[in-house]
Amino acid sequence: MAEIRVLPQAVADKIAAGEVVERPSAVVKELVENSIDAGADSITVEIKNGGISYISIEDNGKGIPKDELESAFLRHATSKLREIEDLFEISTMGFRGEALSSICAVAEVRVVSRTKAAETGVCMTIKHGKPSPKEEIACNAGTLMVVENLFANVPARMKFLKKDSTEAGYVTDVLGRIALARPEIAFRYICDGKEVFSTSGDGKLKNAILNIYGLDHAKSVLDVDYNEHGIRVSGVVGKAELARGNRTRQTLLVNGRYIKNHVVSKVVEEAFRNMLMTGKFPFFVLNIELSPSLVDVNVHPAKTEIKFANEKEIYNIIHCAVKNALYSTKSEEQKEDKSGEPATFAVDFKRQGDAPDRKIIREFLERTIPSATKIGDERAYSFNEPRPVKEQSLGEEVFSEPIWKGEITAVKTETVPESTQISFDFAEQVEEKQTQDAPTKVIGQVFDTYIVAQKGDEMFLIDQHAAHERRRFEMLKKDFCENSVSGQVLLSPIVFDLDMVEMQAVRENRDKLLALGFLIEEFGKGSAIIRETPYAGDEDEIKSLAEEVISALVDNRPMGLLSVEERILDMVSCKYAIKANRRLSMLEMEGVVKDVAELEKLGITTCPHGRPIKISYSKYEIEKLFKRIV
Ligand code: ADP
Ligand code: MG
């Protein structure tokens, strides 16, 4: 029997369909893009069971002429192009003529369409690739596409689908982004009979944001509009308070087309430097308009990833655009606060030509993800283990500045340890013994962040926040494992906004949240209510903690060393922990030193993210540094 066979058309179609239509959200994307291409200014999308059992898209576009209906469903049938050179040269969203034929191969499709000129519309059903005869029908001008029982005939693909709610979340995400890209189109989106959002189509991005993400987002965004070398960056960035624990609320468009580009996210985040806490990602909707020739064409059109031809320049322009937006409003505040960065920062940045190239991005990564292995640094240590101090070049690798540049606060002269009198003649082995027995004495605090302590012949620098956070984390984790985390009932419960995906996560994780000390319930459309919390702070703090926790649940994956549950426990611990940049009393410092000792008993030497809690210098090392010994 021949080994090589030509696949039957039906099989080939199913395979091709798999590439275009991976899941319900892809069907919605393709069909909505067709509606946009048809010039619709009103599009209604309805799904049931995450889009698996039912998707309908209705538009008021130009409609499909009666005699072209069948051909629209043929593979590579398109009205939009004859020859393609470049994806981004084409002004329509689709052009490959693959979507409809692919969808028909793996679902039951009903189409009803009428052009404005036609008196009656036409209707047709295609079941698993087989069309029914078309019929005349009275209908509105425009097109209605109904897709039912997706993948019912392709069990292998069906298996890859996730829970209905997760699939619905993907649809919400895709549609939300398209609606943000096209504020001039009125979108209405209904999921399982409930309206999730509807936009007005008045062309104002901020109104689309209001309808999709709510009022808190609409009122906390800054306009971006920047033009340089024929490249325009426009849209909005969210103020710091909108930052989230994940990047799901970042939308990047290139010439109006939604794309993913990880580096652009990093570049935008870099522009927020020092404004956001570690692990927080800014909100943005940015459109980059540029000549199609600057977009790398060697990329599969079905993918949302692209490359820019002149990356460095484009990243630089994006960075400037965001900086300008952030600092033009900041300049008002800076008139009062002279210590802030100069309002001309963006201009300065530009003049220096300091492009946010890989170096900056790498530095940024290292700063924000300290437990990540340093790129290109083969000597990078695992932070799980204490760093071997001897191998570090002190004062260079650990600190970028000389160690003792800052003042030491709260030095108690009477606590100057006698051991400083001990001469360097003491052998190293004696040193070790002494260190174990001697009590730890707190000397003081540097930079309001590190506790300086001494134990025998060893000096420590303790990161007050890292140490305290880890201790709280261990205690909380123990409670969690023993099922005894207790939430405090809030006398005035807090109501806050959630999008559909987040609400789903709250619903699905109710028990997990309770075990973690949170009682959060749905509270009307688009909002939830916090009734119990493991952290008693002020309202804003509790709210932001709950948002972070829900982000982690949506994200639903481990981060660095931490599982999802641990990430959440850490968020709570972090709230309670002593912050960096806080001057501590002697008593508080002693408390932290005790915490470190407790942790060391358990063999723990790092914060939950893997950063070291304590750095030690032996007297011997210090004396070597001062060249007292050689
Ligand atoms: P493409 O969008 O790449 O051309 P599709 O398979 O998505 O390929 O669609 C095939 C053709 O069907 C389109 O080129 C268009 O002429 C027609 N069509 C599809 N959907 C619509 C719609 N909602 N309104 C008008 N015409 C449509
Ligand atoms: Mg299309």
Short mmCIF file of C-alpha atoms in Angstrom, two decimals, residues 165-332:
data_model
loop_
_atom_site.label_atom_id
_atom_site.label_comp_id
_atom_site.label_asym_id
_atom_site.label_seq_id
_atom_site.Cartn_x
_atom_site.Cartn_y
_atom_site.Cartn_z
CA SER A 165 -16.38 29.75 32.11
CA THR A 166 -12.74 29.84 31.05
CA GLU A 167 -13.67 29.81 27.36
CA ALA A 168 -16.18 32.59 28.04
CA GLY A 169 -13.38 34.52 29.70
CA TYR A 170 -11.28 34.24 26.54
CA VAL A 171 -14.19 35.51 24.46
CA THR A 172 -14.68 38.46 26.80
CA ASP A 173 -11.01 39.24 26.56
CA VAL A 174 -10.86 39.15 22.76
CA LEU A 175 -14.06 41.11 22.31
CA GLY A 176 -13.09 43.69 24.90
CA ARG A 177 -9.86 44.36 23.06
CA ILE A 178 -11.58 44.65 19.70
CA ALA A 179 -14.07 47.07 21.24
CA LEU A 180 -11.17 49.11 22.61
CA ALA A 181 -9.54 49.11 19.19
CA ARG A 182 -12.78 50.30 17.57
CA PRO A 183 -14.50 52.81 19.81
CA GLU A 184 -16.43 54.03 16.76
CA ILE A 185 -18.34 50.74 16.61
CA ALA A 186 -21.13 49.99 19.11
CA PHE A 187 -20.57 46.52 20.54
CA ARG A 188 -23.01 44.58 22.64
CA TYR A 189 -21.89 41.37 24.26
CA ILE A 190 -24.19 38.86 25.91
CA CYS A 191 -23.02 35.74 27.70
CA ASP A 192 -25.48 33.10 28.88
CA GLY A 193 -28.34 35.53 28.64
CA LYS A 194 -26.63 38.31 30.58
CA GLU A 195 -25.22 41.46 29.03
CA VAL A 196 -21.54 41.67 29.89
CA PHE A 197 -20.84 45.02 28.27
CA SER A 198 -22.02 47.34 25.58
CA THR A 199 -20.13 50.25 24.11
CA SER A 200 -21.74 53.33 22.66
CA GLY A 201 -19.71 53.54 19.47
CA ASP A 202 -19.23 57.30 19.87
CA GLY A 203 -15.58 57.01 18.87
CA LYS A 204 -14.23 57.97 22.31
CA LEU A 205 -11.72 55.51 23.72
CA LYS A 206 -12.40 56.64 27.28
CA ASN A 207 -16.08 55.82 26.92
CA ALA A 208 -15.20 52.37 25.62
CA ILE A 209 -12.95 51.92 28.65
CA LEU A 210 -15.77 53.07 30.90
CA ASN A 211 -18.10 50.48 29.41
CA ILE A 212 -15.64 47.64 29.47
CA TYR A 213 -13.62 48.22 32.64
CA GLY A 214 -15.79 50.56 34.68
CA LEU A 215 -15.62 54.05 36.06
CA ASP A 216 -12.51 53.63 38.17
CA HIS A 217 -10.55 52.90 34.99
CA ALA A 218 -12.14 55.60 32.88
CA LYS A 219 -11.31 58.32 35.36
CA SER A 220 -7.77 57.21 36.12
CA VAL A 221 -6.23 57.20 32.67
CA LEU A 222 -3.86 59.66 31.08
CA ASP A 223 -3.94 60.49 27.40
CA VAL A 224 -1.03 59.49 25.26
CA ASP A 225 -0.43 61.19 21.95
CA TYR A 226 3.07 61.36 20.60
CA ASN A 227 4.45 61.68 17.13
CA GLU A 228 7.98 61.21 15.99
CA HIS A 229 9.57 60.23 12.68
CA GLY A 230 6.18 59.39 11.24
CA ILE A 231 5.38 57.02 14.08
CA ARG A 232 2.39 57.93 16.18
CA VAL A 233 1.63 56.47 19.58
CA SER A 234 -1.82 57.27 20.93
CA GLY A 235 -4.26 55.97 23.49
CA VAL A 236 -4.17 55.96 27.25
CA VAL A 237 -2.10 54.68 30.14
CA GLY A 238 -3.60 54.06 33.56
CA LYS A 239 -2.36 55.88 36.62
CA ALA A 240 -0.50 53.81 39.20
CA GLU A 241 -3.67 52.92 41.10
CA LEU A 242 -4.94 50.90 38.14
CA ALA A 243 -1.89 48.66 38.06
CA ARG A 244 -2.67 44.99 38.45
CA GLY A 245 -0.90 41.80 39.37
CA ASN A 246 -0.97 40.60 35.75
CA ARG A 247 -0.89 41.96 32.23
CA THR A 248 -4.40 41.05 31.15
CA ARG A 249 -5.38 44.70 30.97
CA GLN A 250 -2.74 45.78 28.56
CA THR A 251 -3.90 46.28 25.00
CA LEU A 252 -1.51 47.02 22.21
CA LEU A 253 -2.69 47.82 18.71
CA VAL A 254 -0.56 48.27 15.65
CA ASN A 255 -2.37 50.19 12.95
CA GLY A 256 -5.60 49.36 14.74
CA ARG A 257 -4.91 45.63 14.85
CA TYR A 258 -4.62 43.92 18.25
CA ILE A 259 -1.24 42.30 18.71
CA LYS A 260 0.90 40.87 21.48
CA ASN A 261 4.40 42.10 22.02
CA HIS A 262 6.06 41.32 25.29
CA VAL A 263 8.84 43.81 24.82
CA VAL A 264 6.41 46.68 24.34
CA SER A 265 4.82 45.79 27.67
CA LYS A 266 8.24 45.92 29.28
CA VAL A 267 9.02 49.23 27.64
CA VAL A 268 5.79 50.77 28.91
CA GLU A 269 6.44 49.34 32.35
CA GLU A 270 9.92 50.77 32.26
CA ALA A 271 8.43 54.23 31.72
CA PHE A 272 6.60 53.70 35.01
CA ARG A 273 9.88 53.06 36.81
CA ASN A 274 9.62 53.82 40.53
CA MET A 275 5.92 54.51 40.26
CA LEU A 276 4.68 50.96 40.67
CA MET A 277 5.30 48.29 43.22
CA THR A 278 7.17 45.19 42.18
CA GLY A 279 4.85 42.71 40.54
CA LYS A 280 2.35 45.38 39.47
CA PHE A 281 1.70 46.00 35.80
CA PRO A 282 0.25 49.18 34.36
CA PHE A 283 -3.03 49.44 32.50
CA PHE A 284 -2.81 50.69 28.95
CA VAL A 285 -4.50 50.83 25.58
CA LEU A 286 -2.00 52.02 23.02
CA ASN A 287 -2.19 52.21 19.27
CA ILE A 288 0.99 52.48 17.27
CA GLU A 289 0.50 53.85 13.80
CA LEU A 290 3.41 53.41 11.48
CA SER A 291 4.27 52.64 7.93
CA PRO A 292 3.53 48.97 7.18
CA SER A 293 7.07 48.69 5.88
CA LEU A 294 8.30 48.96 9.48
CA VAL A 295 6.43 45.84 10.52
CA ASP A 296 8.21 42.57 9.98
CA VAL A 297 6.23 40.60 7.45
CA ASN A 298 7.75 37.23 8.13
CA VAL A 299 5.21 36.37 10.73
CA HIS A 300 2.31 33.98 10.50
CA PRO A 301 -0.80 36.09 9.98
CA ALA A 302 -2.92 33.96 12.30
CA LYS A 303 -0.68 34.83 15.17
CA THR A 304 -1.07 38.04 17.10
CA GLU A 305 2.66 38.38 17.53
CA ILE A 306 4.63 40.69 15.29
CA LYS A 307 8.11 42.12 15.03
CA PHE A 308 9.08 45.66 14.24
CA ALA A 309 11.73 46.29 11.64
CA ASN A 310 13.40 49.06 13.58
CA GLU A 311 12.73 47.83 17.09
CA LYS A 312 15.01 50.10 19.00
CA GLU A 313 13.65 53.32 17.55
CA ILE A 314 10.06 52.22 17.95
CA TYR A 315 10.58 51.14 21.54
CA ASN A 316 12.26 54.44 22.24
CA ILE A 317 9.32 56.36 20.83
CA ILE A 318 6.82 54.29 22.82
CA HIS A 319 8.83 54.89 25.95
CA CYS A 320 8.90 58.63 25.32
CA ALA A 321 5.19 58.71 24.57
CA VAL A 322 4.35 57.07 27.88
CA LYS A 323 6.87 59.13 29.85
CA ASN A 324 5.45 62.29 28.39
CA ALA A 325 1.94 61.30 29.38
CA LEU A 326 3.01 60.42 32.90
CA TYR A 327 5.20 63.43 33.48
CA SER A 328 3.11 66.10 31.86
CA THR A 329 0.48 65.63 34.55
CA LYS A 330 3.06 65.02 37.21
CA SER A 331 4.66 68.38 36.55
CA GLU A 332 1.79 70.08 38.36
#
